[in-house]
CSV table of C-alpha atoms and ligand atoms in Angstrom, one decimal:
chain,number,residue,atom,x,y,z
A,1,UNK,CA,0.0,0.0,0.0
A,2,UNK,CA,1.2,3.5,-0.7
A,3,UNK,CA,2.7,4.8,2.6
A,4,UNK,CA,0.4,7.5,4.0
A,5,UNK,CA,2.7,8.9,6.7
A,6,UNK,CA,6.2,9.6,5.6
A,7,UNK,CA,8.8,10.7,8.2
A,8,UNK,CA,12.1,12.4,7.1
A,9,UNK,CA,14.6,13.2,9.8
A,10,UNK,CA,18.1,14.3,9.7
A,11,UNK,CA,20.6,17.0,10.7
A,12,UNK,CA,20.6,20.7,9.7
A,13,UNK,CA,20.9,21.4,6.0
A,14,UNK,CA,20.8,17.7,5.0
A,15,UNK,CA,18.2,18.6,2.3
A,16,UNK,CA,15.1,17.4,4.3
A,17,UNK,CA,12.9,20.4,3.4
A,18,UNK,CA,13.8,20.5,-0.3
A,19,UNK,CA,13.3,16.7,-0.7
A,20,UNK,CA,10.2,16.6,1.6
A,21,UNK,CA,8.4,19.4,-0.2
A,22,UNK,CA,9.1,17.8,-3.7
A,23,UNK,CA,8.0,14.4,-2.6
A,24,UNK,CA,4.8,15.7,-1.0
A,25,UNK,CA,4.0,17.6,-4.2
A,26,UNK,CA,4.5,14.5,-6.3
A,27,UNK,CA,2.2,12.5,-4.1
A,28,UNK,CA,-0.4,15.3,-3.5
A,29,UNK,CA,0.3,15.1,0.2
A,30,UNK,CA,0.6,17.8,2.9
A,31,UNK,CA,4.2,18.9,3.4
A,32,UNK,CA,4.9,19.7,7.0
A,33,UNK,CA,8.3,21.1,8.1
A,34,UNK,CA,8.2,20.8,11.9
A,35,UNK,CA,11.4,22.8,12.4
A,36,UNK,CA,9.4,25.8,11.3
A,37,UNK,CA,7.4,25.6,14.6
A,38,UNK,CA,10.5,25.7,16.8
A,39,UNK,CA,11.9,28.5,14.6
A,40,UNK,CA,8.6,30.5,14.9
A,41,UNK,CA,8.7,30.3,18.7
A,42,UNK,CA,12.3,31.3,18.8
A,43,UNK,CA,11.6,34.2,16.5
A,44,UNK,CA,8.7,35.5,18.5
A,45,UNK,CA,10.7,35.2,21.7
A,46,UNK,CA,13.5,37.3,20.2
A,47,UNK,CA,10.9,39.9,18.9
A,48,UNK,CA,9.4,40.2,22.4
A,49,UNK,CA,12.9,40.3,24.0
A,50,UNK,CA,12.1,37.3,26.1
A,51,UNK,CA,15.5,35.9,27.3
A,52,UNK,CA,16.1,32.6,25.5
A,53,UNK,CA,17.6,31.2,28.7
A,54,UNK,CA,14.3,31.7,30.6
A,55,UNK,CA,12.8,28.3,30.1
A,56,UNK,CA,9.5,29.1,31.8
A,57,UNK,CA,8.9,32.2,29.8
A,58,UNK,CA,9.8,30.5,26.5
A,59,UNK,CA,7.6,27.5,27.3
A,60,UNK,CA,4.7,29.7,28.1
A,61,UNK,CA,5.2,31.5,24.8
A,62,UNK,CA,5.2,28.1,23.0
A,63,UNK,CA,2.0,27.1,24.7
A,64,UNK,CA,0.1,30.4,24.0
A,65,UNK,CA,1.6,32.2,21.0
A,66,UNK,CA,-0.8,32.6,18.0
A,67,UNK,CA,1.3,31.1,15.2
A,68,UNK,CA,-0.5,30.3,11.9
A,69,UNK,CA,0.8,28.3,8.9
A,70,UNK,CA,-0.7,29.2,5.6
A,71,UNK,CA,-0.3,28.4,2.0
A,72,UNK,CA,2.3,30.8,0.3
A,73,UNK,CA,0.8,34.4,0.2
A,74,UNK,CA,3.7,35.8,-1.9
A,75,UNK,CA,5.6,34.5,-4.9
A,76,UNK,CA,9.1,35.0,-3.5
A,77,UNK,CA,10.3,31.4,-3.3
A,78,UNK,CA,8.6,30.6,0.0
A,79,UNK,CA,7.1,27.1,0.6
A,80,UNK,CA,4.5,28.5,3.0
A,81,UNK,CA,3.6,31.7,4.9
A,82,UNK,CA,4.0,31.9,8.7
A,83,UNK,CA,2.2,34.5,10.7
A,84,UNK,CA,2.8,35.3,14.4
A,85,UNK,CA,0.3,37.6,16.0
A,86,UNK,CA,-0.8,38.5,12.5
A,87,UNK,CA,2.8,39.5,11.3
A,88,UNK,CA,4.4,37.7,8.4
A,89,UNK,CA,7.6,36.1,9.8
A,90,UNK,CA,8.2,33.7,7.0
A,91,UNK,CA,11.7,35.0,6.3
A,92,UNK,CA,12.5,36.2,9.8
A,93,UNK,CA,12.5,32.6,11.0
A,94,UNK,CA,15.5,31.9,8.7
A,95,UNK,CA,17.7,34.7,10.3
A,96,UNK,CA,21.0,34.0,11.9
A,97,UNK,CA,19.7,35.1,15.2
A,98,UNK,CA,17.0,32.4,15.0
A,99,UNK,CA,19.6,29.8,13.8
A,100,UNK,CA,21.8,30.6,16.7
A,101,UNK,CA,19.0,30.2,19.3
A,102,UNK,CA,16.6,27.6,18.0
A,103,UNK,CA,18.5,24.6,19.3
A,104,UNK,CA,18.3,25.9,22.8
A,105,UNK,CA,14.5,26.6,22.5
A,106,UNK,CA,13.9,23.2,21.0
A,107,UNK,CA,15.7,21.4,23.9
A,108,UNK,CA,13.1,22.6,26.4
A,109,UNK,CA,10.8,19.8,27.4
A,110,UNK,CA,7.7,22.0,27.7
A,111,UNK,CA,8.3,23.5,24.3
A,112,UNK,CA,8.7,20.0,22.8
A,113,UNK,CA,5.5,18.8,24.5
A,114,UNK,CA,3.4,21.7,23.1
A,115,UNK,CA,4.9,21.3,19.6
A,116,UNK,CA,4.8,17.4,19.5
A,117,UNK,CA,1.1,17.3,20.4
A,118,UNK,CA,0.2,19.6,17.5
A,119,UNK,CA,2.5,17.7,15.1
A,120,UNK,CA,1.1,14.3,16.0
A,121,UNK,CA,-2.5,15.5,15.6
A,122,UNK,CA,-1.7,16.7,12.0
A,123,UNK,CA,0.4,13.6,11.2
A,124,UNK,CA,-2.2,11.1,12.3
A,125,UNK,CA,-4.6,12.6,9.6
A,126,UNK,CA,-2.3,10.8,7.0
A,127,UNK,CA,-1.2,11.7,3.5
A,128,UNK,CA,1.6,13.7,5.0
A,129,UNK,CA,5.3,14.1,4.5
A,130,UNK,CA,6.6,15.3,7.9
A,131,UNK,CA,10.2,16.6,8.2
A,132,UNK,CA,12.2,17.1,11.4
A,133,UNK,CA,14.6,15.6,13.9
A,134,UNK,CA,12.4,13.2,15.9
A,135,UNK,CA,9.5,12.4,13.6
A,136,UNK,CA,10.3,8.7,13.2
A,137,UNK,CA,11.3,8.3,16.9
A,138,UNK,CA,8.8,10.4,18.9
A,139,UNK,CA,6.2,12.3,16.9
A,140,UNK,CA,5.1,9.5,14.6
A,141,UNK,CA,6.8,6.3,15.6
A,142,UNK,CA,4.1,4.4,13.6
A,143,UNK,CA,5.0,6.2,10.4
A,144,UNK,CA,4.6,4.0,7.3
A,145,UNK,CA,8.0,5.0,5.9
A,146,UNK,CA,10.9,6.5,7.7
A,147,UNK,CA,13.9,8.0,6.1
A,148,UNK,CA,17.0,9.4,7.8
A,149,UNK,CA,18.6,11.9,5.4
A,150,UNK,CA,22.2,12.7,6.0
A,151,UNK,CA,25.1,14.5,4.2
A,152,UNK,CA,28.7,15.3,5.3
A,153,UNK,CA,29.2,18.3,7.5
A,154,UNK,CA,31.3,19.9,4.8
A,155,UNK,CA,28.5,19.5,2.2
A,156,UNK,CA,25.7,20.7,4.5
A,157,UNK,CA,27.8,23.8,5.4
A,158,UNK,CA,28.3,24.5,1.7
A,159,UNK,CA,24.6,24.3,1.0
A,160,UNK,CA,23.7,26.6,3.9
A,161,UNK,CA,26.5,29.0,2.9
A,162,UNK,CA,25.2,29.1,-0.6
A,163,UNK,CA,21.6,29.9,0.6
A,164,UNK,CA,22.9,32.7,2.8
A,165,UNK,CA,24.9,34.3,0.1
A,166,UNK,CA,22.0,34.0,-2.4
A,167,UNK,CA,19.8,35.8,0.2
A,168,UNK,CA,22.3,38.7,0.2
A,169,UNK,CA,23.8,37.8,3.7
A,170,UNK,CA,27.5,37.8,3.2
A,171,UNK,CA,29.1,35.3,5.7
A,172,UNK,CA,32.3,33.3,5.8
A,173,UNK,CA,32.0,29.6,5.0
A,174,UNK,CA,34.0,28.7,8.1
A,175,UNK,CA,31.5,30.6,10.3
A,176,UNK,CA,28.5,28.7,8.8
A,177,UNK,CA,30.4,25.4,9.3
A,178,UNK,CA,30.9,26.2,13.0
A,179,UNK,CA,27.3,27.1,13.4
A,180,UNK,CA,26.1,23.9,11.8
A,181,UNK,CA,28.5,21.9,14.0
A,182,UNK,CA,27.2,23.5,17.1
A,183,UNK,CA,23.6,23.0,16.2
A,184,UNK,CA,24.1,19.3,15.4
A,185,UNK,CA,25.9,18.9,18.7
A,186,UNK,CA,23.0,20.4,20.7
A,187,UNK,CA,20.3,18.7,18.7
A,188,UNK,CA,21.8,15.2,19.1
A,189,UNK,CA,22.8,15.5,22.7
A,190,UNK,CA,19.7,17.0,24.3
A,191,UNK,CA,17.9,15.0,26.9
A,192,UNK,CA,14.4,15.0,25.2
A,193,UNK,CA,13.9,13.6,21.8
A,194,UNK,CA,17.4,14.0,20.5
A,195,UNK,CA,18.3,13.8,16.8
A,196,UNK,CA,18.8,10.1,16.0
A,197,UNK,CA,18.0,7.6,13.4
A,198,UNK,CA,15.0,5.4,14.2
A,199,UNK,CA,15.8,1.7,14.3
A,200,UNK,CA,13.5,1.1,11.4
A,201,UNK,CA,14.5,4.2,9.3
A,202,UNK,CA,16.2,3.9,6.0
A,203,UNK,CA,19.5,5.7,5.9
A,204,UNK,CA,20.2,7.9,2.8
A,205,UNK,CA,23.4,9.8,2.3
A,206,UNK,CA,22.9,12.7,-0.1
A,207,UNK,CA,26.6,13.8,-0.1
A,208,UNK,CA,27.6,14.6,-3.7
A,209,UNK,CA,24.1,13.9,-5.0
A,210,UNK,CA,21.9,16.3,-6.9
A,211,UNK,CA,18.4,17.1,-5.5
A,212,UNK,CA,16.7,15.3,-8.4
A,213,UNK,CA,18.7,12.1,-7.7
A,214,UNK,CA,17.7,12.1,-4.1
A,215,UNK,CA,14.0,12.7,-5.0
A,216,UNK,CA,14.2,9.7,-7.4
A,217,UNK,CA,15.7,7.5,-4.6
A,218,UNK,CA,13.0,8.5,-2.2
A,219,UNK,CA,10.2,7.9,-4.8
A,220,UNK,CA,11.8,4.4,-5.4
A,221,UNK,CA,11.5,3.7,-1.6
A,222,UNK,CA,7.9,4.8,-1.6
A,223,UNK,CA,7.2,2.5,-4.6
A,224,UNK,CA,8.9,-0.4,-3.0
A,225,UNK,CA,6.7,0.1,0.1
A,226,UNK,CA,3.6,0.2,-2.1
A,227,UNK,CA,4.4,-3.2,-3.7
A,228,UNK,CA,4.8,-4.9,-0.4
B,1,DC,O1,15.2,21.8,10.4
B,1,DC,P1,15.5,23.2,10.9
B,1,DC,O2,16.9,23.6,10.8
B,1,DC,O3,14.5,24.2,10.4
B,1,DC,O4,15.2,23.0,12.5
B,1,DC,C1,15.4,24.0,13.4
B,1,DC,C2,15.7,23.5,14.8
B,1,DC,O5,14.5,23.0,15.4
B,1,DC,C3,16.8,22.5,14.9
B,1,DC,O6,18.0,23.0,15.3
B,1,DC,C4,16.2,21.4,15.9
B,1,DC,C5,14.8,21.8,16.1
B,1,DC,N1,13.9,20.7,15.6
B,1,DC,C6,13.6,19.8,16.6
B,1,DC,O7,14.1,19.7,17.6
B,1,DC,N2,12.6,18.8,16.3
B,1,DC,C7,12.0,18.8,15.1
B,1,DC,N3,11.1,17.8,14.8
B,1,DC,C8,12.4,19.8,14.1
B,1,DC,C9,13.3,20.7,14.4
């Protein structure tokens, strides 16, 4: 049977969002990038000058903030539109300030509880490609197909660096590499729902592979599952 819930996990800049969105489109499924939720909470906390180290305040924000996920409202390369308290924060959530703080926010147990509940509710409706760090392990352990998408640190830093430069944010490659290393380290060592491959996930290494090649590989995995 065609897998209805597809979980794609992996480290920062491993290509999860690009691949997840493309696969969802091919299948006519909902594409849900769960990292966006942690980014939106971080972004709103920074806007409101809530100290990121204040776990209680950040958790309360995660539980109460009005964050909406809409279909794209502008034709500027976005995959979706994110509103927080009515303000469009779609690009703000990709800022370096958010990158630098999101791993800390997403390590808070209360923040994860609030986000995981919402993600699970959406995931259980099916026909969804859900992308994150803990989808196959915690959010949807019953997912029909689980993929762990990886790439070398060097390659992931190169991709993120290219994105930044294309957005008009000049930054040294080595700085981006250090940021990615730090984020990986926090994401995989946190106490609650750390980044790790689920036992029954299929490992895909996208180092040196073009996006279309990885999409073909994932579609083959989906097809193999369908034939079972
Ligand atoms: O995939 P991303 O870079 O947009 O994710 C941003 C951060 O959110 C990442 O550093 C870890 C966290 N995250 C998480 O803890 N669990 C998820 N399911 C998705 C993201």
